[in-house]
Short mmCIF file of C-alpha atoms in Angstrom, two decimals:
data_model
loop_
_atom_site.label_atom_id
_atom_site.label_comp_id
_atom_site.label_asym_id
_atom_site.label_seq_id
_atom_site.Cartn_x
_atom_site.Cartn_y
_atom_site.Cartn_z
CA UNK J 706 -0.52 0.19 0.25
CA UNK J 707 2.90 2.00 -0.25
CA UNK J 708 2.43 2.64 -3.94
CA UNK J 709 -1.21 4.15 -3.06
CA UNK J 710 -1.02 5.88 -0.55
CA UNK J 711 -3.69 6.98 1.87
CA UNK J 712 -4.69 10.40 0.62
CA UNK J 713 -5.69 7.90 -3.76
CA UNK J 714 -7.17 5.62 -2.05
CA UNK J 715 -9.92 8.37 0.31
CA UNK J 716 -9.66 9.55 -3.50
CA UNK J 717 -11.31 6.44 -4.50
CA UNK J 718 -13.45 5.00 -1.91
CA UNK J 719 -14.77 8.94 -2.45
CA UNK J 720 -15.62 8.86 -5.24
CA UNK J 721 -16.92 5.15 -5.59
CA UNK J 722 -19.36 5.75 -2.78
CA UNK J 723 -20.50 8.69 -4.76
CA UNK J 724 -21.08 7.15 -8.46
CA UNK J 725 -23.08 4.84 -6.51
CA UNK J 726 -25.21 7.27 -4.16
CA UNK J 727 -26.12 8.72 -7.71
CA UNK J 728 -27.54 5.29 -9.39
CA UNK J 729 -31.41 4.65 -9.97
CA UNK J 730 -31.85 2.38 -8.74
CA UNK J 731 -29.73 1.96 -7.31
CA UNK J 732 -26.89 -1.10 -7.30
CA UNK J 733 -28.01 -4.62 -6.85
CA UNK J 734 -25.96 -6.22 -3.57
CA UNK J 735 -23.66 -2.54 -2.28
CA UNK J 736 -22.70 -1.57 0.77
CA UNK J 737 -20.68 1.82 1.67
CA UNK J 738 -17.58 1.05 0.62
CA UNK J 739 -13.81 2.69 3.62
CA UNK J 740 -10.68 1.36 3.51
CA UNK J 741 -11.33 -1.92 4.63
CA UNK J 742 -13.51 -2.21 1.10
CA UNK J 743 -10.85 -0.87 -0.47
CA UNK J 744 -8.36 -2.85 0.67
CA UNK J 745 -9.78 -6.38 0.18
CA UNK J 746 -11.43 -5.75 -3.17
CA UNK J 747 -7.91 -5.21 -4.64
CA UNK J 748 -6.51 -8.65 -2.93
CA UNK J 749 -8.80 -9.79 -4.84
CA UNK J 750 -7.70 -8.27 -7.79
CA UNK J 751 -4.53 -10.13 -6.65
CA UNK J 752 -5.62 -13.60 -5.50
CA UNK J 753 -6.62 -14.07 -9.53
CA UNK J 754 -4.41 -12.81 -10.88
CA UNK J 755 -2.23 -15.58 -8.84
CA UNK J 756 -5.14 -18.14 -10.06
CA UNK J 757 -4.70 -17.77 -12.74
CA UNK J 758 -8.17 -16.23 -13.46
CA UNK J 759 -8.42 -13.70 -15.60
CA UNK J 760 -10.35 -14.25 -18.17
CA UNK J 761 -12.32 -17.51 -15.55
CA UNK J 762 -15.84 -15.94 -14.56
CA UNK J 763 -16.81 -14.42 -11.46
CA UNK J 764 -19.41 -17.35 -10.98
CA UNK J 765 -17.08 -19.77 -10.51
CA UNK J 766 -14.78 -17.77 -8.48
CA UNK J 767 -17.31 -17.37 -5.82
CA UNK J 768 -18.52 -21.52 -6.66
CA UNK J 769 -18.87 -23.62 -3.10
CA UNK J 770 -17.43 -25.93 -5.56
CA UNK J 771 -14.83 -25.61 -8.12
CA UNK J 772 -14.35 -21.94 -6.80
CA UNK J 773 -11.51 -20.67 -3.87
CA UNK J 774 -12.91 -20.53 -0.35
CA UNK J 775 -11.25 -17.12 0.49
CA UNK J 776 -13.65 -15.26 -2.20
CA UNK J 777 -16.57 -16.27 -0.62
CA UNK J 778 -14.75 -15.40 3.56
CA UNK J 779 -14.02 -11.74 2.09
CA UNK J 780 -17.15 -10.45 -0.18
CA UNK J 781 -20.41 -12.21 -1.87
CA UNK J 782 -20.23 -11.97 -5.23
CA UNK J 783 -23.04 -9.24 -5.61
CA UNK J 784 -20.35 -6.91 -3.90
CA UNK J 785 -17.62 -7.72 -5.69
CA UNK J 786 -19.48 -7.35 -9.05
CA UNK J 787 -21.22 -3.68 -7.37
CA UNK J 788 -17.71 -2.87 -6.89
CA UNK J 789 -16.41 -3.65 -9.82
CA UNK J 790 -19.27 -1.32 -11.71
CA UNK J 791 -19.11 1.93 -9.41
CA UNK J 792 -15.32 1.56 -9.46
CA UNK J 793 -14.75 5.80 -9.97
CA UNK J 794 -11.35 7.87 -9.80
CA UNK J 795 -13.09 11.08 -10.28
CA UNK J 796 -16.40 12.97 -10.16
CA UNK J 797 -17.84 12.88 -13.76
CA UNK J 798 -19.99 16.25 -13.38
CA UNK J 799 -16.50 18.69 -12.45
CA UNK J 800 -14.48 16.67 -15.75
CA UNK J 801 -15.92 18.44 -18.14
CA UNK J 802 -13.98 21.55 -16.23
CA UNK J 803 -10.68 20.03 -15.18
CA UNK J 804 -10.57 19.07 -18.71
CA UNK J 805 -8.44 22.47 -20.00
CA UNK J 806 -5.51 22.81 -18.40
CA UNK J 807 -3.45 26.17 -17.83
CA UNK J 808 -2.17 25.85 -21.00
CA UNK J 809 -5.28 25.52 -22.63
CA UNK J 810 -4.73 21.77 -23.88
CA UNK J 811 -7.04 19.64 -24.01
CA UNK J 812 -6.85 16.28 -20.94
CA UNK J 813 -7.84 12.56 -22.28
CA UNK J 814 -7.03 10.83 -18.87
CA UNK J 815 -9.01 13.37 -17.16
CA UNK J 816 -11.59 10.54 -15.75
CA UNK J 817 -7.71 8.99 -14.09
CA UNK J 818 -5.43 11.55 -13.96
CA UNK J 819 -5.63 12.75 -10.68
CA UNK J 820 -5.38 9.17 -9.63
CA UNK J 821 -2.50 8.57 -11.98
CA UNK J 822 -0.21 10.84 -11.15
CA UNK J 823 0.53 10.84 -7.39
CA UNK J 824 0.14 7.24 -8.15
CA UNK J 825 3.28 7.80 -10.10
CA UNK J 826 4.72 10.12 -7.85
CA UNK J 827 5.48 7.54 -5.60
CA UNK J 828 7.22 4.90 -7.52
CA UNK J 829 11.54 6.80 -7.46
CA UNK J 830 10.73 7.59 -4.50
CA UNK J 831 11.73 4.01 -2.57
CA UNK J 832 13.98 2.26 -4.37
CA UNK J 833 17.65 3.45 -6.32
CA UNK J 834 18.16 2.00 -9.81
CA UNK J 835 21.45 0.30 -10.30
CA UNK J 836 23.97 2.26 -13.31
CA UNK J 837 22.21 0.28 -15.65
CA UNK J 838 18.43 1.55 -17.15
CA UNK J 839 16.35 1.26 -19.60
CA UNK J 840 14.13 3.64 -21.82
CA UNK J 841 10.90 1.32 -23.59
CA UNK J 842 7.19 1.37 -23.87
CA UNK J 843 5.32 -0.81 -23.01
CA UNK J 844 1.09 -1.36 -24.06
CA UNK J 845 -1.62 -2.00 -22.19
CA UNK J 846 -3.72 -4.19 -23.95
CA UNK J 847 -7.94 -2.12 -24.05
CA UNK J 848 -10.20 -2.56 -27.20
CA UNK J 849 -13.40 -0.89 -25.85
CA UNK J 850 -13.68 3.21 -26.17
CA UNK J 851 -11.15 5.16 -25.98
CA UNK J 852 -9.91 8.67 -27.52
CA UNK J 853 -6.36 7.51 -27.08
CA UNK J 854 -6.14 4.21 -28.25
CA UNK J 855 -3.02 2.89 -30.15
CA UNK J 856 -2.51 0.14 -32.32
CA UNK J 857 0.69 -1.42 -32.62
CA UNK J 858 0.93 -3.98 -34.90
CA UNK J 859 4.06 -5.32 -33.26
CA UNK J 860 2.51 -6.23 -29.25
CA UNK J 861 1.37 -9.53 -28.57
CA UNK J 862 -2.36 -7.29 -27.69
CA UNK J 863 -1.61 -4.54 -31.36
CA UNK J 864 -4.80 -3.01 -28.99
CA UNK J 865 -5.12 -0.95 -26.28
CA UNK J 866 -2.96 1.59 -24.23
CA UNK J 867 0.84 3.30 -24.93
CA UNK J 868 2.77 4.29 -22.16
CA UNK J 869 7.00 5.21 -21.78
CA UNK J 870 9.06 3.24 -18.95
CA UNK J 871 12.26 3.98 -17.55
CA UNK J 872 13.20 0.49 -14.71
CA UNK J 873 16.57 -0.37 -13.44
CA UNK J 874 17.27 -2.85 -16.71
CA UNK J 875 18.57 -5.22 -13.92
CA UNK J 876 15.90 -6.01 -11.52
CA UNK J 877 12.99 -4.14 -14.15
CA UNK J 878 11.66 -2.09 -10.96
CA UNK J 879 9.23 1.03 -12.69
CA UNK J 880 10.65 3.89 -12.00
CA UNK J 881 8.88 6.86 -13.63
CA UNK J 882 6.08 6.49 -16.02
CA UNK J 883 3.83 8.66 -18.91
CA UNK J 884 0.56 8.25 -20.10
CA UNK J 885 0.34 8.66 -24.54
CA UNK J 886 -2.38 10.13 -25.16
CA UNK J 887 -1.58 10.73 -28.65
CA UNK J 888 -2.03 14.50 -29.99
CA UNK J 889 -3.05 17.59 -28.24
CA UNK J 890 -5.53 18.34 -31.24
CA UNK J 891 -7.09 15.86 -33.09
CA UNK J 892 -6.36 18.11 -36.71
CA UNK J 893 -3.13 19.95 -35.28
CA UNK J 894 0.26 18.77 -36.16
CA UNK J 895 2.17 16.20 -34.62
CA UNK J 896 4.06 16.21 -32.66
CA UNK J 897 8.53 17.47 -33.33
CA UNK J 898 11.09 15.78 -31.05
CA UNK J 899 8.84 12.93 -29.37
CA UNK J 900 11.53 11.28 -28.43
CA UNK J 901 13.68 12.86 -27.33
CA UNK J 902 11.02 15.19 -25.83
CA UNK J 903 9.85 11.44 -23.30
CA UNK J 904 13.60 9.95 -23.06
CA UNK J 905 13.83 14.50 -20.87
CA UNK J 906 11.06 13.62 -18.74
CA UNK J 907 11.33 10.21 -17.62
CA UNK J 908 15.44 11.24 -16.89
CA UNK J 909 14.87 14.19 -15.08
CA UNK J 910 15.04 13.94 -11.54
CA UNK J 911 17.43 11.02 -11.60
CA UNK J 912 20.98 10.90 -10.21
CA UNK J 913 24.25 11.38 -12.90
CA UNK J 914 25.80 9.06 -14.22
CA UNK J 915 23.49 6.57 -15.39
CA UNK J 916 23.64 4.41 -18.63
CA UNK J 917 20.18 5.05 -20.76
CA UNK J 918 19.83 1.76 -22.94
CA UNK J 919 17.09 2.29 -26.07
CA UNK J 920 16.08 1.66 -28.77
CA UNK J 921 16.09 3.24 -32.72
CA UNK J 922 12.44 5.27 -31.78
CA UNK J 923 14.16 7.52 -29.13
CA UNK J 924 18.40 6.84 -30.12
CA UNK J 925 19.74 10.17 -32.00
CA UNK J 926 22.89 11.87 -31.74
CA UNK J 927 20.69 15.24 -30.55
CA UNK J 928 19.19 13.43 -27.51
CA UNK J 929 22.87 12.05 -26.98
CA UNK J 930 23.47 15.34 -26.81
CA UNK J 931 21.37 16.82 -24.43
CA UNK J 932 21.42 13.98 -21.75
CA UNK J 933 25.45 14.34 -21.28
CA UNK J 934 24.20 18.20 -20.96
CA UNK J 935 21.66 18.48 -18.97
CA UNK J 936 21.41 15.37 -17.36
CA UNK J 937 24.60 13.78 -17.22
CA UNK J 938 23.95 10.72 -18.55
CA UNK J 939 25.17 8.60 -21.38
CA UNK J 940 23.15 6.80 -23.69
CA UNK J 941 23.29 3.24 -25.21
CA UNK J 942 21.16 2.33 -28.71
CA UNK J 943 20.27 1.44 -31.78
CA UNK J 944 19.98 3.60 -34.87
CA UNK J 945 17.37 4.14 -38.03
CA UNK J 946 19.55 3.79 -41.62
CA UNK J 947 17.58 8.18 -41.86
CA UNK J 948 19.80 9.51 -39.08
CA UNK J 949 21.97 12.36 -39.94
CA UNK J 950 25.19 11.37 -38.59
CA UNK J 951 25.40 7.98 -40.05
CA UNK J 952 28.69 8.39 -41.80
CA UNK J 953 28.38 6.80 -45.49
CA UNK J 954 30.59 3.82 -45.48
CA UNK J 955 28.77 2.03 -41.93
CA UNK J 956 25.57 1.65 -44.54
CA UNK J 957 26.52 -0.76 -46.77
CA UNK J 958 26.44 -4.45 -45.46
CA UNK J 959 27.32 -5.92 -49.07
CA UNK J 960 29.76 -7.59 -49.07
CA UNK J 961 30.98 -8.42 -45.68
CA UNK J 962 30.52 -11.33 -43.49
CA UNK J 963 29.07 -12.41 -40.53
CA UNK J 964 30.45 -11.22 -37.87
CA UNK J 965 32.52 -8.15 -38.86
CA UNK J 966 32.19 -4.95 -37.16
CA UNK J 967 33.79 -1.31 -37.82
CA UNK J 968 33.12 1.81 -35.80
CA UNK J 969 33.50 5.60 -35.94
CA UNK J 970 34.27 7.91 -33.74
CA UNK J 971 32.39 11.03 -34.15
CA UNK J 972 34.17 15.02 -32.37
CA UNK J 973 32.21 16.24 -29.78
CA UNK J 974 33.49 18.89 -27.08
CA UNK J 975 33.03 18.04 -23.85
CA UNK J 976 33.67 21.05 -22.36
CA UNK J 977 30.46 22.88 -24.82
CA UNK J 978 28.94 20.04 -23.23
CA UNK J 979 28.67 17.64 -27.07
CA UNK J 980 30.05 14.25 -25.89
CA UNK J 981 32.33 11.80 -28.37
CA UNK J 982 29.48 9.42 -29.31
CA UNK J 983 30.10 6.07 -31.51
CA UNK J 984 29.54 4.40 -34.05
CA UNK J 985 28.82 0.15 -34.22
CA UNK J 986 27.80 -1.44 -37.19
CA UNK J 987 27.54 -4.86 -37.00
CA UNK J 988 27.08 -7.65 -39.25
CA UNK J 989 24.74 -10.32 -37.31
CA UNK J 990 23.30 -11.69 -40.89
CA UNK J 991 24.50 -11.89 -43.85
CA UNK J 992 24.00 -8.86 -46.37
CA UNK J 993 21.97 -7.11 -43.46
CA UNK J 994 23.96 -4.77 -40.27
CA UNK J 995 23.50 -3.12 -37.05
CA UNK J 996 23.79 0.14 -35.81
CA UNK J 997 24.32 1.22 -32.52
CA UNK J 998 25.22 4.46 -31.00
CA UNK J 999 26.83 5.22 -28.07
CA UNK J 1000 28.53 7.77 -25.44
CA UNK J 1001 29.84 5.66 -22.59
CA UNK J 1002 33.82 6.67 -22.37
CA UNK J 1003 34.79 2.78 -22.34
CA UNK J 1004 33.89 2.61 -25.86
CA UNK J 1005 35.38 5.78 -27.16
CA UNK J 1006 38.27 4.75 -28.87
CA UNK J 1007 40.70 6.54 -31.46
CA UNK J 1008 40.73 3.94 -34.58
CA UNK J 1009 38.38 4.75 -36.65
CA UNK J 1010 37.65 0.71 -37.33
CA UNK J 1011 38.13 -2.68 -35.63
CA UNK J 1012 39.48 -6.02 -37.02
CA UNK J 1013 36.63 -8.27 -38.40
CA UNK J 1014 36.15 -10.88 -35.39
CA UNK J 1015 36.66 -14.76 -35.81
CA UNK J 1016 33.87 -16.76 -36.03
CA UNK J 1017 34.66 -18.56 -33.24
CA UNK J 1018 34.67 -15.35 -31.48
CA UNK J 1019 31.58 -13.53 -29.50
CA UNK J 1020 30.18 -10.30 -30.44
CA UNK J 1021 31.59 -6.86 -29.98
CA UNK J 1022 31.37 -5.71 -26.36
CA UNK J 1023 28.87 -3.29 -26.66
CA UNK J 1024 26.61 -4.92 -28.48
CA UNK J 1025 26.50 -7.78 -25.79
CA UNK J 1026 25.95 -4.65 -23.81
CA UNK J 1027 22.95 -3.60 -25.68
CA UNK J 1028 21.55 -7.35 -25.45
CA UNK J 1029 22.20 -6.91 -21.89
CA UNK J 1030 20.37 -3.70 -20.68
CA UNK J 1031 18.06 -3.05 -23.27
CA UNK J 1032 15.36 -5.62 -22.41
CA UNK J 1033 14.44 -3.77 -18.40
CA UNK J 1034 10.89 -2.84 -20.21
CA UNK J 1035 9.62 -5.55 -22.36
CA UNK J 1036 10.77 -7.66 -18.98
CA UNK J 1037 8.12 -5.70 -16.88
CA UNK J 1038 5.57 -6.85 -19.46
CA UNK J 1039 6.71 -10.16 -19.26
CA UNK J 1040 6.37 -10.58 -14.91
CA UNK J 1041 3.11 -8.06 -14.49
CA UNK J 1042 1.18 -9.97 -16.96
CA UNK J 1043 2.16 -13.59 -15.49
CA UNK J 1044 0.31 -12.80 -12.53
CA UNK J 1045 -1.23 -9.82 -13.47
CA UNK J 1046 -5.17 -9.25 -12.60
CA UNK J 1047 -6.14 -8.13 -15.36
CA UNK J 1048 -10.29 -7.80 -15.47
CA UNK J 1049 -12.71 -7.85 -18.59
CA UNK J 1050 -13.99 -4.38 -18.65
CA UNK J 1051 -15.78 -1.22 -20.58
CA UNK J 1052 -13.72 1.03 -18.97
CA UNK J 1053 -10.04 1.97 -20.13
CA UNK J 1054 -9.76 3.59 -15.97
CA UNK J 1055 -10.68 1.19 -14.57
CA UNK J 1056 -8.40 -1.37 -17.63
CA UNK J 1057 -5.64 1.72 -16.02
CA UNK J 1058 -5.68 0.93 -12.71
CA UNK J 1059 -5.68 -3.33 -13.16
CA UNK J 1060 -1.90 -2.83 -14.44
CA UNK J 1061 -1.63 -0.32 -12.25
CA UNK J 1062 -2.24 -3.29 -9.44
CA UNK J 1063 0.17 -4.97 -11.77
CA UNK J 1064 3.32 -2.72 -11.62
CA UNK J 1065 2.61 -1.97 -7.65
CA UNK J 1066 2.54 -5.93 -6.52
CA UNK J 1067 5.37 -6.14 -8.61
CA UNK J 1068 8.01 -3.22 -7.37
CA UNK J 1069 6.24 -4.67 -4.65
CA UNK J 1070 7.68 -8.24 -4.24
CA UNK J 1071 11.50 -6.32 -5.58
CA UNK J 1072 11.00 -4.62 -3.01
CA UNK J 1073 10.45 -7.33 -0.61
CA UNK J 1074 13.62 -9.55 -2.06
CA UNK J 1075 15.83 -6.01 -1.88
CA UNK J 1076 15.60 -6.05 1.94
CA UNK J 1077 14.45 -9.93 3.38
CA UNK J 1078 17.59 -11.70 0.91
CA UNK J 1079 16.87 -15.06 3.27
CA UNK J 1080 12.77 -15.19 1.67
CA UNK J 1081 12.61 -18.11 0.64
CA UNK J 1082 15.16 -19.25 -0.18
CA UNK J 1083 15.86 -22.17 -2.75
CA UNK J 1084 12.63 -21.82 -3.59
CA UNK J 1085 11.86 -21.14 -7.77
CA UNK J 1086 8.27 -19.80 -7.20
CA UNK J 1087 9.13 -16.16 -5.11
CA UNK J 1088 7.17 -14.38 -6.81
CA UNK J 1089 3.83 -16.07 -6.75
CA UNK J 1090 4.28 -16.99 -3.09
CA UNK J 1091 4.70 -12.97 -2.42
CA UNK J 1092 1.60 -12.73 -4.44
CA UNK J 1093 -0.76 -14.78 -2.33
CA UNK J 1094 0.85 -13.92 0.56
CA UNK J 1095 -0.42 -10.78 -0.36
CA UNK J 1096 -3.70 -10.48 -1.21
CA UNK J 1097 -4.19 -12.69 1.30
CA UNK J 1098 -2.93 -9.87 3.50
CA UNK J 1099 -5.38 -7.61 2.09
CA UNK J 1100 -8.22 -9.40 2.36
CA UNK J 1101 -7.23 -10.06 6.66
CA UNK J 1102 -8.81 -7.39 7.74
CA UNK J 1103 -12.20 -7.93 6.26
CA UNK J 1104 -12.39 -11.77 7.14
CA UNK J 1105 -11.59 -10.70 10.62
CA UNK J 1106 -14.13 -8.08 10.78
CA UNK J 1107 -16.55 -10.48 9.98
CA UNK J 1108 -16.00 -13.29 11.88
CA UNK J 1109 -18.92 -13.81 14.90
CA UNK J 1110 -18.93 -17.03 16.72
CA UNK J 1111 -20.13 -19.98 14.94
CA UNK J 1112 -24.56 -20.12 14.84
CA UNK J 1113 -24.44 -15.85 13.96
CA UNK J 1114 -24.83 -14.55 10.94
CA UNK J 1115 -22.06 -13.22 9.47
CA UNK J 1116 -21.54 -8.96 9.65
CA UNK J 1117 -21.41 -7.52 5.72
CA UNK J 1118 -18.68 -4.63 5.12
CA UNK J 1119 -21.31 -1.60 5.40
CA UNK J 1120 -19.74 1.19 6.79
CA UNK J 1121 -22.86 3.02 7.95
CA UNK J 1122 -24.78 -0.02 9.10
CA UNK J 1123 -27.70 1.75 11.31
CA UNK J 1124 -28.69 3.68 8.58
CA UNK J 1125 -31.63 2.29 6.75
CA UNK J 1126 -32.15 0.48 3.52
CA UNK J 1127 -32.94 3.05 0.32
CA UNK J 1128 -34.45 0.21 -1.63
CA UNK J 1129 -37.82 -2.92 -0.29
CA UNK J 1130 -35.91 -5.80 0.64
CA UNK J 1131 -37.27 -8.76 -1.48
CA UNK J 1132 -37.43 -12.37 -0.56
CA UNK J 1133 -34.00 -13.45 -1.07
CA UNK J 1134 -32.10 -16.89 0.09
CA UNK J 1135 -30.79 -17.16 3.68
CA UNK J 1136 -27.06 -16.86 4.53
CA UNK J 1137 -27.01 -19.58 7.22
CA UNK J 1138 -28.98 -22.50 6.26
CA UNK J 1139 -27.41 -24.18 3.43
CA UNK J 1140 -28.36 -23.41 -0.13
CA UNK J 1141 -29.02 -26.82 -1.22
CA UNK J 1142 -32.28 -26.59 1.16
CA UNK J 1143 -32.73 -22.57 -0.81
CA UNK J 1144 -34.84 -20.74 1.88
CA UNK J 1145 -36.07 -18.23 0.85
CA UNK J 1146 -36.71 -15.19 3.33
CA UNK J 1147 -38.18 -11.19 3.85
CA UNK J 1148 -36.61 -11.26 7.23
CA UNK J 1149 -32.79 -8.82 7.33
CA UNK J 1150 -30.90 -9.20 10.07
CA UNK J 1151 -31.34 -5.75 11.95
CA UNK J 1152 -27.08 -5.03 11.94
CA UNK J 1153 -26.14 -6.59 9.31
CA UNK J 1154 -28.99 -6.23 7.08
CA UNK J 1155 -27.88 -10.25 5.89
CA UNK J 1156 -31.51 -12.30 5.34
CA UNK J 1157 -32.39 -14.89 7.71
CA UNK J 1158 -34.92 -17.24 8.27
CA UNK J 1159 -37.08 -18.24 11.50
CA UNK J 1160 -35.19 -21.22 12.20
CA UNK J 1161 -31.73 -19.59 11.87
CA UNK J 1162 -32.32 -16.42 13.81
CA UNK J 1163 -31.79 -16.19 17.19
CA UNK J 1164 -34.11 -14.03 20.04
CA UNK J 1165 -33.03 -11.23 22.18
CA UNK J 1166 -33.84 -8.82 24.70
CA UNK J 1167 -34.03 -5.48 24.59
CA UNK J 1168 -31.68 -5.21 27.45
CA UNK J 1169 -29.65 -8.31 25.81
CA UNK J 1170 -29.08 -7.00 22.55
CA UNK J 1171 -27.55 -3.52 23.31
CA UNK J 1172 -24.54 -5.14 25.57
CA UNK J 1173 -22.03 -7.99 24.68
CA UNK J 1174 -23.75 -11.37 25.10
CA UNK J 1175 -21.42 -13.64 28.22
CA UNK J 1176 -20.30 -16.55 27.05
CA UNK J 1177 -21.89 -19.15 29.50
CA UNK J 1178 -25.85 -17.28 28.23
CA UNK J 1179 -24.33 -18.04 24.10
CA UNK J 1180 -23.80 -21.42 25.24
CA UNK J 1181 -26.67 -21.95 27.01
CA UNK J 1182 -28.71 -20.69 23.62
CA UNK J 1183 -27.15 -22.36 21.22
#
């Protein structure tokens, strides 16, 4: 919950309760949400991801035979569906007034802007990254209506919400995230130098001396100069063939042996903030070369070319360095998707919230394993065990709050149990009787408003009902 501080919790809870209060007729099975209920709801999402139940129907999760007992012990299926239906992150009646920012630009992320910004601000606070960091893009799968949905055929999901990510290359801890909402104006021109602006935004506040690894969408001589001059970082990444800084002799790959590498050093002036840069042309396959650019000092050399290595030798050190640090964000995608809590939804803010829970759970596992080095030593499924314990810890308060002596009706998670019910009482199945008997009743408990038949209900006098019942009297009644 360090990634969801109390101010974010209270905001989501207040907006969810506000949305439920405006529904007419009221949501079936609704109980006002508090912090205990919100954490229990998030815990059930995490447990559903641990059990690989992302595409499984909720009825099977709550089923008494094929489901999991922890879901039925925390809350009813109706309550879980009611929370999912009313989950909101802002007031929709004041949304249009908040869409225009200080610069007069239209904010497409207004339905979740406050929660998203507060959550992103918590990511870099609790982790100090290593010397190697990675910048890349992620795609949150979503095929519904969204004003900034992207189509990326190279991604497995193809359709979704694009997010720029800065993460640690070694642990894949997500340090910074920036949502890509497309062009501010549909009729206006596209943003110029988008890649440079994204990398500079993500590296803001990062201590100098880091090496930034990125792919050919971001890498350029201009970006390397700005990172060196304004942030004190070095750059390593692949280059596109149309970059003007590539020497002509490095573009051709025909006739070169497989495994050969040639380099060229681009002049610079460190005193003026222009670093020296090395451009390498490596031939991994016949008639195909890969271009890389770096400003790391260990790759600077005065020679303009390298002798072609023998086939028995390994790849050049620059290529090995790039392959070792390029997959930070891709690994984050893999581990977050393995036990994802993503559920089917028609609202893109909820899909983004599910992704926030996945990333926060993974970051929490990185922090836990970094501070508890001997935890679960020898186990190969540490992350799954951590997520399972995390989900059970979040729902524990909800379970303990509903425990009562045997024979009593379990109270529901209502925040104000003394408030009268808005809708008339309907006949429902008794909560205490077995489902096989299918006993229907209109009688409800005056405390938790759960349906209970006359055979299961207990009779108290007004004096005993207002005070705690002694254990001896409880045994005599039961």
